[in-house]
Amino acid sequence: MSELQLPPAFRPLGKSDIAVSPIAWGMWRLAEDGRGAAGAAKLVHAALDAGINFLDTADIYGFDGAGGFGDAEALLGEVLAAEPALRERMVLATKGGILPPLPYDQSAEYLRKAIEDSLTRLKVDVIDLWQIHRPDILAHPQEMARVLDDVVASGKVRKLGVSNFTMPQLAALNHFLGEKLVTTQPEISPLRIDCFENGELDQAMMLGLTPMAWSPLGGGRLAAPESARDIAVAEALDVVAQAQGVSRTVAAYSWLMAHPAGIIPIIGSQKAERIAEGTQALTVQWTRQDWYAVLVAARGERLP
Ligand code: NAP
């Protein structure tokens, strides 16, 4: 049975010269639980020490918590201020463009301010990857491109990406950008399989974009599946997990990583041991048969 390729220890971010681990850690939930800067620092160390150098946050993360908008970025900023050497060890990704709960705003004025504010909260001079979090239907892609090219030229942002964009929205923005996109960040998991057949991953491969998968465990549902479909997917993952001595969640990350587009799952856990465990996914070997068995379970019907 032919085996699918294992991920490399590092991969380039899109067509750039930035090397990232094939699995990332996300800080959506960092500002929850009142863990404070010391608790956040432990998690940052857990990721970096495990070999995960790609860290994803957003200005909106934590907006519904105690500190409000910018909370998760500010917490990471405190960690970086206390230990500046950590900055060199990470490829720092953040996002902006949503004013909670609405509207989405990618006007030139707002984009410039959002990026400046993120730099201030994170207490850094440069953001390695700045992503538009959700598309603003009212923003012209040429206008967005002008601002984004400017911030890259100014050295405040190294590379650009998008999240939750449709394929035409991504293509339109990329058309106008001088500094082309390097990433796209849709929701992808064994429970969210649209991207495998709707062309998004094909577009990513065609344009040389790195796809980053948000909620790779379906927001945690795969760890405690309830519906018949979720249970069927979990069982298909368990076959490989048990055969290779890893947890189901590790099998889920590795299932995404086996795709030829080089999907980078973003671990969502805020527990040090679970973050570190995620890197076991680099060694899990998939056959076509096992891979398709998970897909079929998620489809809920046989392949044509
Ligand atoms: P996820 O991995 O699908 O879910 C993580 C959740 O599952 C956590 O609450 C975690 O809790 C829980 N969980 C339960 N058992 C677990 C286990 N055994 N191993 C790992 N986690 C377990 O990811 P997510 O948090 O929804 O999203 C991941 C990242 O994607 C975010 O941090 C963010 O960077 C990105 N994201 C982006 C968007 C976007 O629109 N671009 C949207 C959502 C998320 P514990 O913390 O207790 O482990």
Short mmCIF file of C-alpha atoms and ligand atoms in Angstrom, two decimals:
data_model
loop_
_atom_site.label_atom_id
_atom_site.label_comp_id
_atom_site.label_asym_id
_atom_site.label_seq_id
_atom_site.Cartn_x
_atom_site.Cartn_y
_atom_site.Cartn_z
CA MET A 1 0.00 0.00 0.00
CA SER A 2 1.51 3.37 -0.96
CA GLU A 3 2.34 5.59 1.97
CA LEU A 4 1.74 9.31 1.90
CA GLN A 5 4.64 11.69 2.47
CA LEU A 6 5.59 12.75 5.97
CA PRO A 7 5.94 16.51 6.49
CA PRO A 8 9.44 18.08 6.55
CA ALA A 9 10.84 19.38 9.85
CA PHE A 10 10.35 22.91 8.49
CA ARG A 11 8.62 24.25 5.43
CA PRO A 12 8.80 27.63 3.72
CA LEU A 13 5.91 29.97 4.41
CA GLY A 14 4.40 30.19 0.96
CA LYS A 15 7.13 31.14 -1.50
CA SER A 16 8.97 33.15 1.14
CA ASP A 17 12.31 32.49 2.81
CA ILE A 18 10.63 32.19 6.22
CA ALA A 19 10.89 28.65 7.62
CA VAL A 20 8.01 27.44 9.77
CA SER A 21 7.28 24.22 11.60
CA PRO A 22 4.67 22.10 9.82
CA ILE A 23 2.35 22.53 12.80
CA ALA A 24 1.48 25.83 14.50
CA TRP A 25 0.09 26.91 17.85
CA GLY A 26 -2.85 29.30 18.09
CA MET A 27 -3.73 31.76 20.84
CA TRP A 28 -7.44 32.28 20.30
CA ARG A 29 -8.11 31.00 23.80
CA LEU A 30 -4.95 32.41 25.47
CA ALA A 31 -6.64 35.21 27.39
CA GLU A 32 -9.26 32.88 28.84
CA ASP A 33 -8.94 31.30 32.27
CA GLY A 34 -7.09 34.31 33.74
CA ARG A 35 -3.73 32.59 33.36
CA GLY A 36 -1.81 35.88 33.23
CA ALA A 37 1.59 36.55 31.71
CA ALA A 38 3.38 33.81 33.68
CA GLY A 39 0.85 31.21 32.55
CA ALA A 40 1.00 32.46 28.97
CA ALA A 41 4.82 32.33 29.03
CA LYS A 42 4.68 28.66 30.02
CA LEU A 43 2.57 27.89 26.96
CA VAL A 44 4.83 29.87 24.63
CA HIS A 45 7.79 27.92 26.00
CA ALA A 46 5.91 24.63 25.60
CA ALA A 47 5.35 25.36 21.91
CA LEU A 48 8.87 26.63 21.15
CA ASP A 49 10.61 23.92 23.16
CA ALA A 50 8.62 21.26 21.29
CA GLY A 51 9.86 22.68 17.98
CA ILE A 52 6.74 24.65 17.08
CA ASN A 53 8.02 28.04 15.90
CA PHE A 54 4.85 29.26 14.16
CA LEU A 55 2.52 31.15 16.52
CA ASP A 56 -0.86 32.51 15.45
CA THR A 57 -2.92 35.18 17.21
CA ALA A 58 -5.34 37.99 16.27
CA ASP A 59 -6.28 41.41 17.57
CA ILE A 60 -9.83 40.24 18.27
CA TYR A 61 -8.80 37.23 20.40
CA GLY A 62 -9.94 37.68 23.96
CA PHE A 63 -12.34 40.53 23.10
CA ASP A 64 -15.15 38.95 25.11
CA GLY A 65 -12.99 38.46 28.20
CA ALA A 66 -11.94 40.70 31.05
CA GLY A 67 -9.55 42.99 29.16
CA GLY A 68 -11.50 43.21 25.91
CA PHE A 69 -10.29 43.70 22.34
CA GLY A 70 -6.58 43.05 21.93
CA ASP A 71 -6.35 40.98 25.10
CA ALA A 72 -4.57 37.93 23.66
CA GLU A 73 -2.07 40.07 21.73
CA ALA A 74 -1.40 42.18 24.82
CA LEU A 75 -0.75 39.06 26.88
CA LEU A 76 1.76 37.81 24.33
CA GLY A 77 3.27 41.31 24.35
CA GLU A 78 3.82 41.01 28.10
CA VAL A 79 5.51 37.65 27.61
CA LEU A 80 7.80 39.11 24.94
CA ALA A 81 8.60 42.18 27.02
CA ALA A 82 9.66 39.98 29.93
CA GLU A 83 11.73 37.66 27.72
CA PRO A 84 12.71 39.50 24.51
CA ALA A 85 14.85 36.59 23.31
CA LEU A 86 11.68 34.59 22.66
CA ARG A 87 10.86 36.86 19.71
CA GLU A 88 13.79 35.52 17.67
CA ARG A 89 12.59 31.97 18.15
CA MET A 90 9.12 32.49 16.67
CA VAL A 91 7.44 33.31 13.40
CA LEU A 92 4.76 35.64 14.68
CA ALA A 93 1.41 35.69 12.89
CA THR A 94 -1.53 37.90 13.74
CA LYS A 95 -4.71 39.12 12.08
CA GLY A 96 -7.02 42.10 11.99
CA GLY A 97 -9.97 43.53 10.15
CA ILE A 98 -12.89 42.59 12.42
CA LEU A 99 -14.45 45.07 14.82
CA PRO A 100 -16.40 42.83 17.18
CA PRO A 101 -19.04 41.76 16.69
CA LEU A 102 -19.39 43.78 13.48
CA PRO A 103 -18.53 45.23 11.06
CA TYR A 104 -15.61 43.87 9.11
CA ASP A 105 -13.46 46.83 8.17
CA GLN A 106 -10.65 46.87 5.65
CA SER A 107 -10.79 50.51 4.72
CA ALA A 108 -7.32 51.98 4.23
CA GLU A 109 -7.63 54.05 7.37
CA TYR A 110 -8.70 51.12 9.56
CA LEU A 111 -6.09 48.68 8.21
CA ARG A 112 -3.25 51.09 8.92
CA LYS A 113 -4.49 51.67 12.46
CA ALA A 114 -5.15 47.96 13.13
CA ILE A 115 -1.60 47.02 12.19
CA GLU A 116 -0.07 49.85 14.24
CA ASP A 117 -2.18 48.85 17.23
CA SER A 118 -1.13 45.19 16.94
CA LEU A 119 2.54 46.20 16.86
CA THR A 120 2.01 48.28 19.98
CA ARG A 121 0.16 45.56 21.90
CA LEU A 122 2.63 42.85 20.87
CA LYS A 123 5.55 45.17 21.73
CA VAL A 124 7.40 44.19 18.56
CA ASP A 125 8.86 46.14 15.63
CA VAL A 126 7.71 43.72 12.96
CA ILE A 127 4.94 41.19 12.44
CA ASP A 128 6.12 38.19 10.39
CA LEU A 129 2.72 37.35 8.95
CA TRP A 130 -0.21 39.75 8.98
CA GLN A 131 -3.54 38.28 7.88
CA ILE A 132 -6.92 39.80 7.03
CA HIS A 133 -9.18 37.92 9.43
CA ARG A 134 -12.43 38.00 7.45
CA PRO A 135 -13.22 39.72 4.17
CA ASP A 136 -14.87 43.15 4.21
CA ILE A 137 -17.28 43.07 1.28
CA LEU A 138 -17.28 46.87 1.17
CA ALA A 139 -13.51 47.24 0.71
CA HIS A 140 -12.05 47.44 -2.79
CA PRO A 141 -9.18 44.95 -3.15
CA GLN A 142 -7.02 47.54 -4.90
CA GLU A 143 -7.35 49.90 -1.95
CA MET A 144 -6.52 47.11 0.53
CA ALA A 145 -3.55 46.08 -1.60
CA ARG A 146 -2.15 49.62 -1.62
CA VAL A 147 -2.15 49.80 2.18
CA LEU A 148 -0.79 46.29 2.63
CA ASP A 149 2.02 46.87 0.13
CA ASP A 150 2.86 50.05 2.03
CA VAL A 151 3.12 48.31 5.40
CA VAL A 152 5.36 45.63 3.92
CA ALA A 153 7.53 48.30 2.27
CA SER A 154 7.77 50.12 5.62
CA GLY A 155 9.18 46.95 7.21
CA LYS A 156 6.40 46.65 9.79
CA VAL A 157 5.03 43.46 8.25
CA ARG A 158 7.10 40.82 6.48
CA LYS A 159 4.46 38.72 4.73
CA LEU A 160 0.72 38.78 4.10
CA GLY A 161 -2.09 36.26 4.33
CA VAL A 162 -5.86 36.00 4.41
CA SER A 163 -8.39 34.00 6.37
CA ASN A 164 -11.95 32.98 5.54
CA PHE A 165 -11.72 34.47 2.03
CA THR A 166 -13.58 32.94 -0.89
CA MET A 167 -11.39 31.93 -3.80
CA PRO A 168 -12.40 34.92 -5.95
CA GLN A 169 -11.84 37.30 -3.03
CA LEU A 170 -8.35 35.86 -2.53
CA ALA A 171 -7.56 36.00 -6.26
CA ALA A 172 -8.75 39.62 -6.53
CA LEU A 173 -6.63 40.83 -3.63
CA ASN A 174 -3.62 38.88 -4.85
CA HIS A 175 -4.03 40.37 -8.30
CA PHE A 176 -3.60 43.90 -6.97
CA LEU A 177 -0.85 43.15 -4.44
CA GLY A 178 2.77 43.75 -5.35
CA GLU A 179 3.81 41.68 -2.32
CA LYS A 180 1.80 38.50 -3.01
CA LEU A 181 -0.02 36.52 -0.34
CA VAL A 182 1.85 33.62 1.27
CA THR A 183 -0.93 32.02 3.35
CA THR A 184 -4.63 31.34 3.50
CA GLN A 185 -6.38 30.27 6.71
CA PRO A 186 -9.68 28.44 6.28
CA GLU A 187 -11.35 26.11 8.76
CA ILE A 188 -10.13 22.59 7.93
CA SER A 189 -10.46 19.45 10.01
CA PRO A 190 -11.58 15.86 9.63
CA LEU A 191 -15.01 17.28 10.54
CA ARG A 192 -14.77 20.24 8.13
CA ILE A 193 -13.75 18.84 4.76
CA ASP A 194 -15.12 21.42 2.28
CA CYS A 195 -11.65 22.61 1.27
CA PHE A 196 -10.62 19.21 -0.03
CA GLU A 197 -13.04 19.36 -2.89
CA ASN A 198 -14.16 22.97 -3.33
CA GLY A 199 -10.92 24.13 -4.95
CA GLU A 200 -9.47 26.18 -2.06
CA LEU A 201 -6.53 23.84 -1.54
CA ASP A 202 -6.00 23.57 -5.29
CA GLN A 203 -5.88 27.35 -5.50
CA ALA A 204 -3.37 27.40 -2.63
CA MET A 205 -1.13 24.93 -4.46
CA MET A 206 -1.45 26.85 -7.71
CA LEU A 207 -0.49 30.16 -6.08
CA GLY A 208 2.12 28.64 -3.76
CA LEU A 209 0.22 29.60 -0.60
CA THR A 210 0.60 27.73 2.67
CA PRO A 211 -2.82 26.70 3.98
CA MET A 212 -3.18 27.07 7.76
CA ALA A 213 -6.03 24.99 9.22
CA TRP A 214 -8.06 26.67 11.95
CA SER A 215 -9.96 24.53 14.49
CA PRO A 216 -8.22 21.33 13.32
CA LEU A 217 -10.14 19.32 15.93
CA GLY A 218 -13.46 20.95 15.05
CA GLY A 219 -13.08 23.26 18.06
CA GLY A 220 -12.42 20.22 20.27
CA ARG A 221 -15.36 18.11 19.07
CA LEU A 222 -13.05 15.37 17.86
CA ALA A 223 -11.77 14.86 21.40
CA ALA A 224 -15.31 14.21 22.66
CA PRO A 225 -17.47 13.31 19.65
CA GLU A 226 -21.23 13.19 20.18
CA SER A 227 -23.06 12.99 16.86
CA ALA A 228 -23.06 9.77 14.82
CA ARG A 229 -20.96 11.46 12.14
CA ASP A 230 -18.39 12.81 14.61
CA ILE A 231 -18.13 9.36 16.22
CA ALA A 232 -17.62 7.69 12.83
CA VAL A 233 -14.80 10.13 11.99
CA ALA A 234 -13.22 9.61 15.42
CA GLU A 235 -13.32 5.84 14.92
CA ALA A 236 -11.62 6.08 11.53
CA LEU A 237 -8.87 8.23 13.11
CA ASP A 238 -8.56 5.81 16.01
CA VAL A 239 -7.61 2.96 13.65
CA VAL A 240 -4.42 4.80 12.71
CA ALA A 241 -3.89 6.33 16.15
CA GLN A 242 -3.95 2.93 17.85
CA ALA A 243 -1.78 1.25 15.22
CA GLN A 244 0.89 3.94 15.61
CA GLY A 245 0.64 4.56 19.34
CA VAL A 246 -0.58 8.16 19.24
CA SER A 247 -3.69 9.93 20.44
CA ARG A 248 -6.68 10.59 18.20
CA THR A 249 -5.98 14.31 18.21
CA VAL A 250 -2.42 13.72 16.99
CA ALA A 251 -3.82 11.45 14.27
CA ALA A 252 -6.20 14.26 13.28
CA TYR A 253 -3.35 16.78 12.88
CA SER A 254 -1.32 14.27 10.87
CA TRP A 255 -4.30 13.52 8.62
CA LEU A 256 -4.34 17.18 7.61
CA MET A 257 -0.56 17.25 7.19
CA ALA A 258 -0.66 14.30 4.78
CA HIS A 259 -2.39 16.45 2.15
CA PRO A 260 -0.05 17.57 -0.66
CA ALA A 261 -0.85 21.27 -0.16
CA GLY A 262 1.25 21.20 3.04
CA ILE A 263 -1.56 22.12 5.40
CA ILE A 264 -0.35 23.52 8.73
CA PRO A 265 -2.79 22.62 11.51
CA ILE A 266 -3.03 25.28 14.23
CA ILE A 267 -3.17 23.55 17.61
CA GLY A 268 -5.85 25.26 19.69
CA SER A 269 -5.13 23.70 23.08
CA GLN A 270 -3.93 25.95 25.90
CA LYS A 271 -2.42 23.06 27.86
CA ALA A 272 1.38 22.74 27.72
CA GLU A 273 1.41 18.95 27.46
CA ARG A 274 -1.16 18.88 24.67
CA ILE A 275 0.73 21.53 22.69
CA ALA A 276 3.96 19.54 22.95
CA GLU A 277 2.19 16.30 22.11
CA GLY A 278 1.04 17.81 18.81
CA THR A 279 4.51 17.44 17.29
CA GLN A 280 4.12 13.65 17.35
CA ALA A 281 1.98 14.25 14.27
CA LEU A 282 5.16 14.70 12.22
CA THR A 283 5.85 10.97 12.42
CA VAL A 284 2.41 9.48 11.77
CA GLN A 285 2.33 7.61 8.49
CA TRP A 286 -0.86 7.50 6.42
CA THR A 287 -1.75 5.15 3.59
CA ARG A 288 -4.21 6.25 0.91
CA GLN A 289 -6.66 3.67 2.18
CA ASP A 290 -6.62 4.91 5.79
CA TRP A 291 -6.72 8.55 4.67
CA TYR A 292 -9.73 8.03 2.45
CA ALA A 293 -11.48 6.03 5.21
CA VAL A 294 -11.50 9.20 7.36
CA LEU A 295 -12.76 11.26 4.43
CA VAL A 296 -15.55 8.78 3.72
CA ALA A 297 -16.59 8.81 7.39
CA ALA A 298 -16.74 12.62 7.24
CA ARG A 299 -18.71 12.59 3.98
CA GLY A 300 -21.16 10.14 5.46
CA GLU A 301 -21.37 8.37 2.12
CA ARG A 302 -19.13 6.33 -0.11
CA LEU A 303 -16.97 7.93 -2.74
CA PRO A 304 -18.45 7.88 -6.25
P1 NAP B 1 -9.13 22.96 18.01
O1 NAP B 1 -7.84 22.22 18.12
O2 NAP B 1 -10.11 22.50 16.99
O3 NAP B 1 -9.85 23.00 19.42
C1 NAP B 1 -9.13 23.28 20.58
C2 NAP B 1 -10.04 23.08 21.77
O4 NAP B 1 -10.20 21.66 21.97
C3 NAP B 1 -9.46 23.66 23.04
O5 NAP B 1 -10.52 24.28 23.77
C4 NAP B 1 -8.95 22.43 23.77
O6 NAP B 1 -9.03 22.56 25.18
C5 NAP B 1 -9.95 21.38 23.33
N1 NAP B 1 -9.45 20.02 23.50
C6 NAP B 1 -10.08 19.04 24.20
N2 NAP B 1 -9.36 17.91 24.21
C7 NAP B 1 -8.23 18.17 23.52
C8 NAP B 1 -7.07 17.38 23.22
N3 NAP B 1 -6.95 16.12 23.62
N4 NAP B 1 -6.09 17.94 22.51
C9 NAP B 1 -6.20 19.22 22.09
N5 NAP B 1 -7.26 20.03 22.36
C10 NAP B 1 -8.27 19.49 23.07
O7 NAP B 1 -8.68 24.46 17.71
P2 NAP B 1 -9.34 25.91 18.02
O8 NAP B 1 -8.91 26.35 19.38
O9 NAP B 1 -10.78 25.93 17.70
O10 NAP B 1 -8.57 26.76 16.93
C11 NAP B 1 -7.15 26.67 16.81
C12 NAP B 1 -6.56 27.97 16.35
O11 NAP B 1 -7.09 28.30 15.07
C13 NAP B 1 -6.88 29.20 17.21
O12 NAP B 1 -6.06 29.31 18.34
C14 NAP B 1 -6.62 30.30 16.22
O13 NAP B 1 -5.24 30.57 16.12
C15 NAP B 1 -7.12 29.70 14.93
N6 NAP B 1 -8.52 30.12 14.61
C16 NAP B 1 -8.69 30.95 13.56
C17 NAP B 1 -9.97 31.34 13.17
C18 NAP B 1 -10.10 32.24 11.98
O14 NAP B 1 -11.22 32.72 11.70
N7 NAP B 1 -9.04 32.48 11.26
C19 NAP B 1 -11.08 30.89 13.88
C20 NAP B 1 -10.88 30.03 14.95
C21 NAP B 1 -9.59 29.64 15.31
P3 NAP B 1 -7.69 22.65 26.11
O15 NAP B 1 -7.16 24.03 25.91
O16 NAP B 1 -8.25 22.43 27.45
O17 NAP B 1 -6.74 21.59 25.67
#
